mmCIF file of C-alpha atoms and ligand atoms in Angstrom:
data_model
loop_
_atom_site.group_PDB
_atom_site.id
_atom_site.type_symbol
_atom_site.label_atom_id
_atom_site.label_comp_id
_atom_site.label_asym_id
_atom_site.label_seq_id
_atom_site.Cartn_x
_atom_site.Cartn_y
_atom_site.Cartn_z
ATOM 1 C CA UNK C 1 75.733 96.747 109.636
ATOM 2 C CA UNK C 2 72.487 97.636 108.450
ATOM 3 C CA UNK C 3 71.947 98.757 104.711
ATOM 4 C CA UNK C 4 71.988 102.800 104.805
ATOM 5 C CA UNK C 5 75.774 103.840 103.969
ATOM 6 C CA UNK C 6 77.584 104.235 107.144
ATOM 7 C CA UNK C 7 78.890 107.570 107.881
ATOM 8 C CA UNK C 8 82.515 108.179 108.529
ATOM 9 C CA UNK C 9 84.109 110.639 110.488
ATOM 10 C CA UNK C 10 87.634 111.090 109.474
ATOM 11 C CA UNK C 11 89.777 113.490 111.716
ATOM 12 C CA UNK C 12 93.077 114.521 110.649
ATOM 13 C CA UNK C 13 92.276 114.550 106.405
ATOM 14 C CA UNK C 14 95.030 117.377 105.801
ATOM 15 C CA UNK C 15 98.073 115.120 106.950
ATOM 16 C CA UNK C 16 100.009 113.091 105.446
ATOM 17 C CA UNK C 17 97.982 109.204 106.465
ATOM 18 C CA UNK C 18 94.471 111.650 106.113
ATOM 19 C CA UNK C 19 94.582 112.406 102.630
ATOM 20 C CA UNK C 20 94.980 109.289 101.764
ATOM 21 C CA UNK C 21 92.317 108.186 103.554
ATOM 22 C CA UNK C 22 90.422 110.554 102.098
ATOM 23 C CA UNK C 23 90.391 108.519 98.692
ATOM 24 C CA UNK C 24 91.021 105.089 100.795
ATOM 25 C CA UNK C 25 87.870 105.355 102.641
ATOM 26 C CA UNK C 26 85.249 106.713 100.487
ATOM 27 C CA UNK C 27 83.918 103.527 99.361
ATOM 28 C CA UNK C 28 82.951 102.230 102.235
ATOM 29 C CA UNK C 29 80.839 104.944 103.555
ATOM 30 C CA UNK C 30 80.082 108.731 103.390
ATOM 31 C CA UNK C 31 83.318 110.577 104.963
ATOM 32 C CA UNK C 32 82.920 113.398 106.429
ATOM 33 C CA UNK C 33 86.160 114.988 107.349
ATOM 34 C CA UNK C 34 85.982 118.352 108.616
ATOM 35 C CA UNK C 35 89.249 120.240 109.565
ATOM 36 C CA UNK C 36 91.130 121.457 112.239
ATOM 37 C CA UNK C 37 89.403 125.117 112.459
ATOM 38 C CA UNK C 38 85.531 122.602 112.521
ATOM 39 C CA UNK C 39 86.972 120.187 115.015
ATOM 40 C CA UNK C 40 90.023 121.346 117.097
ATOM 41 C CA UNK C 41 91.662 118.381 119.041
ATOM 42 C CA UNK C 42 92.240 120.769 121.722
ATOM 43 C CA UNK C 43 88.643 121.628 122.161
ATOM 44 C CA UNK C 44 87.031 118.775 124.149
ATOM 45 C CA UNK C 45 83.405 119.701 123.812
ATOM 46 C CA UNK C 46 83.618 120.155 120.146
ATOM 47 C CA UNK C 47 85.412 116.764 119.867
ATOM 48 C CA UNK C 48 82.920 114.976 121.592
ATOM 49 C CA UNK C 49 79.821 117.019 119.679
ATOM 50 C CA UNK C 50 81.173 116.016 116.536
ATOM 51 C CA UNK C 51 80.968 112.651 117.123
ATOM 52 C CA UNK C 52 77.914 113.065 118.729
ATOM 53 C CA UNK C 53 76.242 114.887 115.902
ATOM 54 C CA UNK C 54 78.043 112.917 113.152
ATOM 55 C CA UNK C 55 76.493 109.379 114.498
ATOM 56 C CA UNK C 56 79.769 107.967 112.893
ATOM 57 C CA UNK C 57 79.877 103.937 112.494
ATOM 58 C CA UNK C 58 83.748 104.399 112.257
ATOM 59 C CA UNK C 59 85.619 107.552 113.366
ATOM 60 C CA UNK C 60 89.533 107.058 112.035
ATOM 61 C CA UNK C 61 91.589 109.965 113.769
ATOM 62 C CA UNK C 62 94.614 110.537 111.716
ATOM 63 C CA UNK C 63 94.762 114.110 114.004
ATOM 64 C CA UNK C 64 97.889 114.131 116.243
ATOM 65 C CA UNK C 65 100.602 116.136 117.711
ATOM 66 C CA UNK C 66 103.130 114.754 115.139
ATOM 67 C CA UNK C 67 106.448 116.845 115.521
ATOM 68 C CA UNK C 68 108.758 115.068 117.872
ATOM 69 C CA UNK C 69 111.411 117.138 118.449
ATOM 70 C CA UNK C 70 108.722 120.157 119.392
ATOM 71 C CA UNK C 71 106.916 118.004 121.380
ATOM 72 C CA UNK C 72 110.084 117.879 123.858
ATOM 73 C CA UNK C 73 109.340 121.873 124.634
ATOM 74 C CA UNK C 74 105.625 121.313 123.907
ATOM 75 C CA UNK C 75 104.234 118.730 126.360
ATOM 76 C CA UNK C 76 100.816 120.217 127.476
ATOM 77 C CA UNK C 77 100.156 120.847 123.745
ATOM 78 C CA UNK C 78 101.648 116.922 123.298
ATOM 79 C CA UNK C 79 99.962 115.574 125.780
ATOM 80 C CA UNK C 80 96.020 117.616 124.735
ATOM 81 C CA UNK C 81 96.187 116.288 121.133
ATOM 82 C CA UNK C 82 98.015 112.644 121.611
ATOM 83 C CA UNK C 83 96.456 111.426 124.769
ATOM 84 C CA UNK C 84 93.681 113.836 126.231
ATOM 85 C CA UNK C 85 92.142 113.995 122.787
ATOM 86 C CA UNK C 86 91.540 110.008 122.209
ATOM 87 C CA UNK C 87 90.690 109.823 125.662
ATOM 88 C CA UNK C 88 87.874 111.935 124.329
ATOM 89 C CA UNK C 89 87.256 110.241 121.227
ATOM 90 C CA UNK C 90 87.128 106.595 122.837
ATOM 91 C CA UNK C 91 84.323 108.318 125.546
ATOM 92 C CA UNK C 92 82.012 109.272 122.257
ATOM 93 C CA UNK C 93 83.058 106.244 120.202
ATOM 94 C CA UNK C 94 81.685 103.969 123.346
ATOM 95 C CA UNK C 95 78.735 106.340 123.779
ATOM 96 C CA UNK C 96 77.593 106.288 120.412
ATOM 97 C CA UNK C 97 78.670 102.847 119.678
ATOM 98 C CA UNK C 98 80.914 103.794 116.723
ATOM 99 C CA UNK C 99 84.413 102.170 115.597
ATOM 100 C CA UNK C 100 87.051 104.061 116.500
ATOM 101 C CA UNK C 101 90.563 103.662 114.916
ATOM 102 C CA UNK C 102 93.314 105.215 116.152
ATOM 103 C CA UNK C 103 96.888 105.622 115.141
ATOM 104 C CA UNK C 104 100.069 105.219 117.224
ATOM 105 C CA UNK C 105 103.717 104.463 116.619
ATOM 106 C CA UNK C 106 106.934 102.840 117.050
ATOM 107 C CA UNK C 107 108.166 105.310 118.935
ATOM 108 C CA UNK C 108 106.286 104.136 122.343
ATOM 109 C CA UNK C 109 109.414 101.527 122.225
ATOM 110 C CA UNK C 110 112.022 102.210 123.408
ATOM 111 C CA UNK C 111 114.757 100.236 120.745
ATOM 112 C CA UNK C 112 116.735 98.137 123.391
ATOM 113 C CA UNK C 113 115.482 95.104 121.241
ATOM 114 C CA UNK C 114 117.350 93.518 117.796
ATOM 115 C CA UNK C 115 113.948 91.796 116.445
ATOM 116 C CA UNK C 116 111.122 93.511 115.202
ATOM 117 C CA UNK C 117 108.534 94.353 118.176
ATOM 118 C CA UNK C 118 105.265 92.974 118.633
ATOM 119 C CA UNK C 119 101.933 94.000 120.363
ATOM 120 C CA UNK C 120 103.417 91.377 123.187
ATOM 121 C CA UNK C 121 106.459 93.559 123.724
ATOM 122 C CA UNK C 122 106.484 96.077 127.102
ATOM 123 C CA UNK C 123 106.233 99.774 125.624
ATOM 124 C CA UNK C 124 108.742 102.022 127.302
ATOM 125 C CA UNK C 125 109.111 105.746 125.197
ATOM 126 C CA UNK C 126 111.868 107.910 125.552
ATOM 127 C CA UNK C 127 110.794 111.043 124.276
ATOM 128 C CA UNK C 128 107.737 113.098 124.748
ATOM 129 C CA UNK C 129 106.185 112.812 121.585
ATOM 130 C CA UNK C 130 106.113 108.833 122.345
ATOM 131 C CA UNK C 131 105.301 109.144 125.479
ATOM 132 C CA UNK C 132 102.175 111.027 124.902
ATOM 133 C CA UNK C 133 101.335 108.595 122.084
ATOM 134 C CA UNK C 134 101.609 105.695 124.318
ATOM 135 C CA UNK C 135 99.040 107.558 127.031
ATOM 136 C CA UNK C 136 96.590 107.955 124.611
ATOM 137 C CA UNK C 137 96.710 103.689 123.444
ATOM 138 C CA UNK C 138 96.207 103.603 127.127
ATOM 139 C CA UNK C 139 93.325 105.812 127.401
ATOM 140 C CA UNK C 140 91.843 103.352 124.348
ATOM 141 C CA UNK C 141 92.350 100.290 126.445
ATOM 142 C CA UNK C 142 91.206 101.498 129.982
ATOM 143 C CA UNK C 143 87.863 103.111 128.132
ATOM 144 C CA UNK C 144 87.077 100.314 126.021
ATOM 145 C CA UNK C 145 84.571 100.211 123.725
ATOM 146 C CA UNK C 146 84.987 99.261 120.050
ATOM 147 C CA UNK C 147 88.782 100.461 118.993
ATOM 148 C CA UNK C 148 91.534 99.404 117.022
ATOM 149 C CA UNK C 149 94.626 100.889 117.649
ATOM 150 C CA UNK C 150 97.062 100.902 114.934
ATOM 151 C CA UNK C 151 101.219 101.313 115.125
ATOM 152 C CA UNK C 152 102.851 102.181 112.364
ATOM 153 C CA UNK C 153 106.306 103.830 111.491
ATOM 154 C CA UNK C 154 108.017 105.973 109.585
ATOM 155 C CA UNK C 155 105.676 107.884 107.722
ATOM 156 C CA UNK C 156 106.188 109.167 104.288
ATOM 157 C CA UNK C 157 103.898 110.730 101.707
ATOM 158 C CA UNK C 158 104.145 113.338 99.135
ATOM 159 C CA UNK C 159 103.013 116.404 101.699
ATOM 160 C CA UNK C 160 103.783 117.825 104.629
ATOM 161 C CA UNK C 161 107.232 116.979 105.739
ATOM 162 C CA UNK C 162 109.094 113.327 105.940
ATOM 163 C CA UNK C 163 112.082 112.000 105.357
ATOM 164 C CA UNK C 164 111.971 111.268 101.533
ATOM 165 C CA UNK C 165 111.225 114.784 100.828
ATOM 166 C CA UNK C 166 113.651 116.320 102.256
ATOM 167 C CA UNK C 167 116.173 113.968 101.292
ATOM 168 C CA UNK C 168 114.744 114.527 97.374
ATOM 169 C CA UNK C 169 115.570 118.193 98.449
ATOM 170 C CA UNK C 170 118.665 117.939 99.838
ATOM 171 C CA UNK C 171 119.582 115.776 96.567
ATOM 172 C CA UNK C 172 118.885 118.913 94.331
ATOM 173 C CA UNK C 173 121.270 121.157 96.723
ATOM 174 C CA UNK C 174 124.529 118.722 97.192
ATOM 175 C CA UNK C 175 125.989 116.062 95.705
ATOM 176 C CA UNK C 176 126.952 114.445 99.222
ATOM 177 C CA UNK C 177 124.906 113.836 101.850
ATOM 178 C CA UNK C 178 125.841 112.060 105.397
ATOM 179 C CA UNK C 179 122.703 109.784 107.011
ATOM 180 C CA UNK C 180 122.437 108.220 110.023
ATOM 181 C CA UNK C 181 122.551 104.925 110.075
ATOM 182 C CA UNK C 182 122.289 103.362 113.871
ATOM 183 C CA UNK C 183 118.664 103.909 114.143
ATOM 184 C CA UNK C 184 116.583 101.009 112.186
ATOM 185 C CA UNK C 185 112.761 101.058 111.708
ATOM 186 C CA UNK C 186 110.217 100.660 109.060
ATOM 187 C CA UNK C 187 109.287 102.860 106.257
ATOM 188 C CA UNK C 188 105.859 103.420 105.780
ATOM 189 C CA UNK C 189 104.398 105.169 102.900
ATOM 190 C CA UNK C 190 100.920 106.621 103.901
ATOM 191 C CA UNK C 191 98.877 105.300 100.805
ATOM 192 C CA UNK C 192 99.515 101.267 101.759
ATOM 193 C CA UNK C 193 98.585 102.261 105.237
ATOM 194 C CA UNK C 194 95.577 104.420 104.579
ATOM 195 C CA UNK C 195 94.634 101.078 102.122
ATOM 196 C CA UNK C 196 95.811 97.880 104.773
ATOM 197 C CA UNK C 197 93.219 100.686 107.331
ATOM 198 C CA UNK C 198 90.184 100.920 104.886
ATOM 199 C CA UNK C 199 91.062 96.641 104.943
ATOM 200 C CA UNK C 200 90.518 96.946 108.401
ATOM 201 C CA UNK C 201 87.240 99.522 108.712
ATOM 202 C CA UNK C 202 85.840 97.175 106.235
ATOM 203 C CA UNK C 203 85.687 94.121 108.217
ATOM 204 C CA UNK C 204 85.075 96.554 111.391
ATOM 205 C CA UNK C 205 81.684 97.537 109.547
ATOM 206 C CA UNK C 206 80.735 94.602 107.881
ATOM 207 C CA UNK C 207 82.097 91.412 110.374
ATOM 208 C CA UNK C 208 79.603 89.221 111.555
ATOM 209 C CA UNK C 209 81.724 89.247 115.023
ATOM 210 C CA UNK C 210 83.265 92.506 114.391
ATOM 211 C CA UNK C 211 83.651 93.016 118.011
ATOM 212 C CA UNK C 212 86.538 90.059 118.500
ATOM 213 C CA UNK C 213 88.273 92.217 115.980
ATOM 214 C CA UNK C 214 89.086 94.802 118.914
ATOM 215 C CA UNK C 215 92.862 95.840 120.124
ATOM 216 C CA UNK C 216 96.299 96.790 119.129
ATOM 217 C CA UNK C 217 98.124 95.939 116.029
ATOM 218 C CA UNK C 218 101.194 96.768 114.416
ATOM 219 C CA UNK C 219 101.024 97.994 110.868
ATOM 220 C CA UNK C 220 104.245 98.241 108.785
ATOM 221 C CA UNK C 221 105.229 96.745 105.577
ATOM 222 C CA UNK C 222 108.179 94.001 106.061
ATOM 223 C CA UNK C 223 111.483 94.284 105.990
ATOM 224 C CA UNK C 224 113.677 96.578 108.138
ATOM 225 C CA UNK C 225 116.560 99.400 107.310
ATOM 226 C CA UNK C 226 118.390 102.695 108.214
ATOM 227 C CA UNK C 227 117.872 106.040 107.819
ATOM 228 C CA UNK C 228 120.965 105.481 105.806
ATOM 229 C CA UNK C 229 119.544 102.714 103.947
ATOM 230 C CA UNK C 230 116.197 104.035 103.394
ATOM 231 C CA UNK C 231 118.048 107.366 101.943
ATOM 232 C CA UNK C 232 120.077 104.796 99.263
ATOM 233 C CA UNK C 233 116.762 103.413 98.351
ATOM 234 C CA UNK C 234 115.551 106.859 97.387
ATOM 235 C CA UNK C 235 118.243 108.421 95.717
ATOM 236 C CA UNK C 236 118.396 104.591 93.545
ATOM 237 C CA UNK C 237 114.027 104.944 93.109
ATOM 238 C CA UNK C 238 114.155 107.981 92.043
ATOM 239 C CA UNK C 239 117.184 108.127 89.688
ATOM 240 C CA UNK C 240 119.273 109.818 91.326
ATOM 241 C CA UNK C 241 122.857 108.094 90.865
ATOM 242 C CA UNK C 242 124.343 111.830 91.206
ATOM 243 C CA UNK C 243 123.957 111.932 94.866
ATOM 244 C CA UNK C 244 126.146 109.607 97.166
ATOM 245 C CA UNK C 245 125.317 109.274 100.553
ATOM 246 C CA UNK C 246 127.463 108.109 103.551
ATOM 247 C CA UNK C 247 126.864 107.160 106.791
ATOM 248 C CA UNK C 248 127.616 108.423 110.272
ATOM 249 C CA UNK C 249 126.187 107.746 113.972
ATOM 250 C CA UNK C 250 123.117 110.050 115.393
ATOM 251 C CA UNK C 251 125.723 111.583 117.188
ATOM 252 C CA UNK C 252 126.577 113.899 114.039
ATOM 253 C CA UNK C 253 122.912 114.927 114.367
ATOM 254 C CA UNK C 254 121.700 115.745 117.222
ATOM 255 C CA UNK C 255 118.122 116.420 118.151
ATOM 256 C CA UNK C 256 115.947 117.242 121.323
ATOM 257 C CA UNK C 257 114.143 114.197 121.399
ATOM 258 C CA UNK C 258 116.104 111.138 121.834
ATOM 259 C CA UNK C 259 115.211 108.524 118.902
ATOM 260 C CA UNK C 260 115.521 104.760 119.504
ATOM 261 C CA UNK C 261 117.849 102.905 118.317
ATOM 262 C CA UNK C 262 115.350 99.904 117.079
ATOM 263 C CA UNK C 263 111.809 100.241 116.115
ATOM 264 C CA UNK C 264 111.080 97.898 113.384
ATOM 265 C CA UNK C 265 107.345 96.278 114.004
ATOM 266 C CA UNK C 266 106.351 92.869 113.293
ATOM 267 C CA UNK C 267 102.818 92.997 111.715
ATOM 268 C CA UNK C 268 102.075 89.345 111.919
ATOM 269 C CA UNK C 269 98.759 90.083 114.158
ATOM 270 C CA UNK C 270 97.430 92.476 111.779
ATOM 271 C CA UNK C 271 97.994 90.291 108.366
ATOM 272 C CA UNK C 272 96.381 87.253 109.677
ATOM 273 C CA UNK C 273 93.736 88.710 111.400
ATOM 274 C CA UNK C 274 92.631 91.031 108.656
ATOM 275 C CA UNK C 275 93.966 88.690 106.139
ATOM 276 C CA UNK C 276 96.293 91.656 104.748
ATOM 277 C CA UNK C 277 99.167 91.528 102.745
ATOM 278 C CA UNK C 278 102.062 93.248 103.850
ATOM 279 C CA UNK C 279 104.449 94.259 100.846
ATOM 280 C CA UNK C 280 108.073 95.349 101.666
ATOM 281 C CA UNK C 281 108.833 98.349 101.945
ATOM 282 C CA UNK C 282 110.470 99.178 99.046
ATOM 283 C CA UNK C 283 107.455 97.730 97.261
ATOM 284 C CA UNK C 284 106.242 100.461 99.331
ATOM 285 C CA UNK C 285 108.772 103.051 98.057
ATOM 286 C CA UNK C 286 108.223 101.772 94.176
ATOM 287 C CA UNK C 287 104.564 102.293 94.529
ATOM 288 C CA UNK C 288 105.023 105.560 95.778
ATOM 289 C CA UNK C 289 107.641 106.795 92.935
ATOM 290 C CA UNK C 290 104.713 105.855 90.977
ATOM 291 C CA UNK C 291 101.783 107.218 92.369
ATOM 292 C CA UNK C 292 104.389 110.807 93.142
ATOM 293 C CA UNK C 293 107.068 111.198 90.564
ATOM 294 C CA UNK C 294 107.737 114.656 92.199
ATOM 295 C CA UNK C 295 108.315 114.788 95.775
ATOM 296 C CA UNK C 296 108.477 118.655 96.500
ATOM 297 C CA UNK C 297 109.689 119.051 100.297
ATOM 298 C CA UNK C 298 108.761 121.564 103.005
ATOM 299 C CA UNK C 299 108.532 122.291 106.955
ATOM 300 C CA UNK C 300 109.253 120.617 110.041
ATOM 301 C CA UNK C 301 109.591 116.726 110.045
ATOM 302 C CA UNK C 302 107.003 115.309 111.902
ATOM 303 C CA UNK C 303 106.951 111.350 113.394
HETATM 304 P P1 NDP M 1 100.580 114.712 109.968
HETATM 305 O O1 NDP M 1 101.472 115.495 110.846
HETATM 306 O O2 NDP M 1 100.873 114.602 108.513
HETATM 307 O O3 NDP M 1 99.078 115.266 110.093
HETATM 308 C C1 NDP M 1 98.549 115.569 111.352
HETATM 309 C C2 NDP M 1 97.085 115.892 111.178
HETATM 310 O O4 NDP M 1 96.579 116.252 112.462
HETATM 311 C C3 NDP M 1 96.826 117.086 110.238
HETATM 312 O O5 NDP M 1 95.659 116.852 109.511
HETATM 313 C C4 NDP M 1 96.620 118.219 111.237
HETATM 314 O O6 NDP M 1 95.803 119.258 110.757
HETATM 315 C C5 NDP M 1 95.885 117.485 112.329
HETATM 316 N N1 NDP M 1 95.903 118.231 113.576
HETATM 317 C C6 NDP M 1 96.982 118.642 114.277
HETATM 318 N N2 NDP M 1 96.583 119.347 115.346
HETATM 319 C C7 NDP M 1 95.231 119.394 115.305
HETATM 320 C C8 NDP M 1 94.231 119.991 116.139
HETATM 321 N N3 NDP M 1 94.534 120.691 117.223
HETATM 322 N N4 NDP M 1 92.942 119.804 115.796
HETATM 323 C C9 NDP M 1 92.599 119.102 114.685
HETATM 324 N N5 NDP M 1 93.490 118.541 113.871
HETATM 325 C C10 NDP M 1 94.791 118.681 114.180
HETATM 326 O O7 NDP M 1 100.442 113.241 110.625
HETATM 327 P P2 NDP M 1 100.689 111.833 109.934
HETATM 328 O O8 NDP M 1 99.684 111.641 108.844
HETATM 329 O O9 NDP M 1 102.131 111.688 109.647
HETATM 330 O O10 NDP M 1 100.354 110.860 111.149
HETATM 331 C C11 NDP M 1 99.072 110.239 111.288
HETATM 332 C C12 NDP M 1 99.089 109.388 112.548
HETATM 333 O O11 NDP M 1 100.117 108.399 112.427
HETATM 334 C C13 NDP M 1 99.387 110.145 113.842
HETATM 335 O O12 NDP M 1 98.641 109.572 114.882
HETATM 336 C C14 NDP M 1 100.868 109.877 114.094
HETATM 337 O O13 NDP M 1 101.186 109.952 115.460
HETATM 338 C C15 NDP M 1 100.969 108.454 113.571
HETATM 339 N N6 NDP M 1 102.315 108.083 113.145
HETATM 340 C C16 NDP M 1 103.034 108.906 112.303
HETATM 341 C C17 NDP M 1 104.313 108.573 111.933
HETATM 342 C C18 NDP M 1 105.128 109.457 111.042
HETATM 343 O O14 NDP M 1 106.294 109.102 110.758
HETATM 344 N N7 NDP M 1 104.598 110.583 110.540
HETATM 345 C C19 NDP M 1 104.949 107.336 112.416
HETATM 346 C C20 NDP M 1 104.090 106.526 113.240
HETATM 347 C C21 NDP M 1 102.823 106.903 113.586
HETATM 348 P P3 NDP M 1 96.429 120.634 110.139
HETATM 349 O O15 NDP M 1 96.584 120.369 108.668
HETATM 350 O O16 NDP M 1 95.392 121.657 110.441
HETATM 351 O O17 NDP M 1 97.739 120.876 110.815
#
């Protein structure tokens, strides 16, 4: 890296991994992140002149098509942000000779497994929204270039909508809720991963073989629960003993797009070769209550 500060172009800065990459990423560089009405996904050219004009040494595109369910009605729309628009990205990045990171998710599995999945394991999605995800990691690998792609799951933050707001909300309009508990992932709050990826853009700017730091990685905490268990470990972070919660099979809920069953990750690539340390996550969860004491909910949830 030579000494001028590297520029940063961070797409995606109003969601819920964005913002916090926002603070996460400033001190490596100058971020520029401009929004959605600057640099529409949808809009190829633009895409590509931003990059272009930005001279970026790391783009991080926390942009996506994010609502799962829709996605299942919405597959052109899907398919333009999740795997048309990295396509695009990875074309600039390569061009320009900029990092590009790039996020993806557990849901490009397809949950037949019982042990957490690593980058080894055969994606196979079973909804839209995963699907489309898992084209654009594709369009990554068959372009090249300098990328990381990073899978994570179970997002949660204090915007936008996830699951531990609207569970906080649901807490403050019953006194008994019923959770699903036969689908088993990771929870994820989007400050540790917006830090463990400013770990990673780090070494991507500064490594002295940066380049051997290229690929796919998962990146969760450890650990591994329910919806139903994740919902306990709310209501008991957040004080609130007045809420019990009980749990029933997806079948009580159901939803356009199919969910697997099984989608913890196993992160073991992405510790050791960024030398990271993965907390649990409900160190996760504890950090957050601290950093958010009040988790207001709203919208759609998105995945
Ligand atoms: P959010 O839904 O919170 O944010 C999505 C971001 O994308 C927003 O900034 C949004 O901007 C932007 N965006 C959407 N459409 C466009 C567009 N056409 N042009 C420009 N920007 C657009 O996403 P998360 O932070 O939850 O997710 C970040 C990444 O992590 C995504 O790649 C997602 O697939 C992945 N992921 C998320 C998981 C989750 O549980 N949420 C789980 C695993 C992976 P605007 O504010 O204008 O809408």
């Amino acid at each position: 890296m030579s000494d001028a500060t590297p520029t940063i172009l961070l797409l995606g800065a109003t969601g819920q991994v964005g913002h916090e990459l926002r603070r996460t990423l400033a001190p490596l560089g100058t971020v520029q992140a401009p929004g959605r009405d600057e640099v529409d996904l949808a809009a190829a050219d633009t895409l590509r002149r931003a990059v272009v004009e930005t001279e970026p040494a790391l783009i991080v595109n926390a942009a996506a098509y994010t609502d799962v369910d829709g996605a299942e009605g919405e597959l052109e729309r899907a398919a333009q942000l999740n795997a048309e628009a990295p396509r695009v990205l990875a074309e600039a990045a390569r061009e320009t000779e900029a990092w590009l990171v790039h996020y993806s998710t557990d849901y490009v599995f397809d949950g037949e497994k019982r042990t957490p999945y690593t980058e080894e394991d055969a994606p196979n999605p079973i909804n839209v929204y995963g699907r489309t995800k898992r084209e654009g990691e594709q369009a990554l690998q068959e372009i090249g270039g300098r990328s990381v792609i990073l899978r994570s799951s179970w997002v949660y933050s204090d915007r936008r909508s996830n699951f531990v707001r609207t569970m906080l909300q649901l807490a403050d309009e019953r006194d008994h809720l019923t959770v699903v508990d036969d689908q088993i992932g990771v929870p994820t709050w989007a400050g540790w991963l917006a830090e463990a990826t400013a770990t990673i853009g780090e070494q991507l700017l500064t490594g002295d073989d940066s380049s051997s730091l290229r690929g796919l990685y998962h990146l969760t905490g450890t650990g591994q629960t329910s919806w139903y268990g994740f919902a306990q470990a709310i209501f008991a972070q957040f004080g609130r003993t007045d809420v019990s919660v009980e749990p029933v099979p997806s079948t009580e809920y159901p939803s356009s797009a199919p969910r697997p069953s099984y989608s913890a990750l196993d992160s073991t690539r992405a510790r050791t070769t960024f030398d990271l340390t993965l907390p649990t996550w409900t160190a996760q969860l504890a950090r957050f209550r601290e950093r958010a004491p009040q988790a207001e909910p709203e919208s759609t949830p998105s995945g």
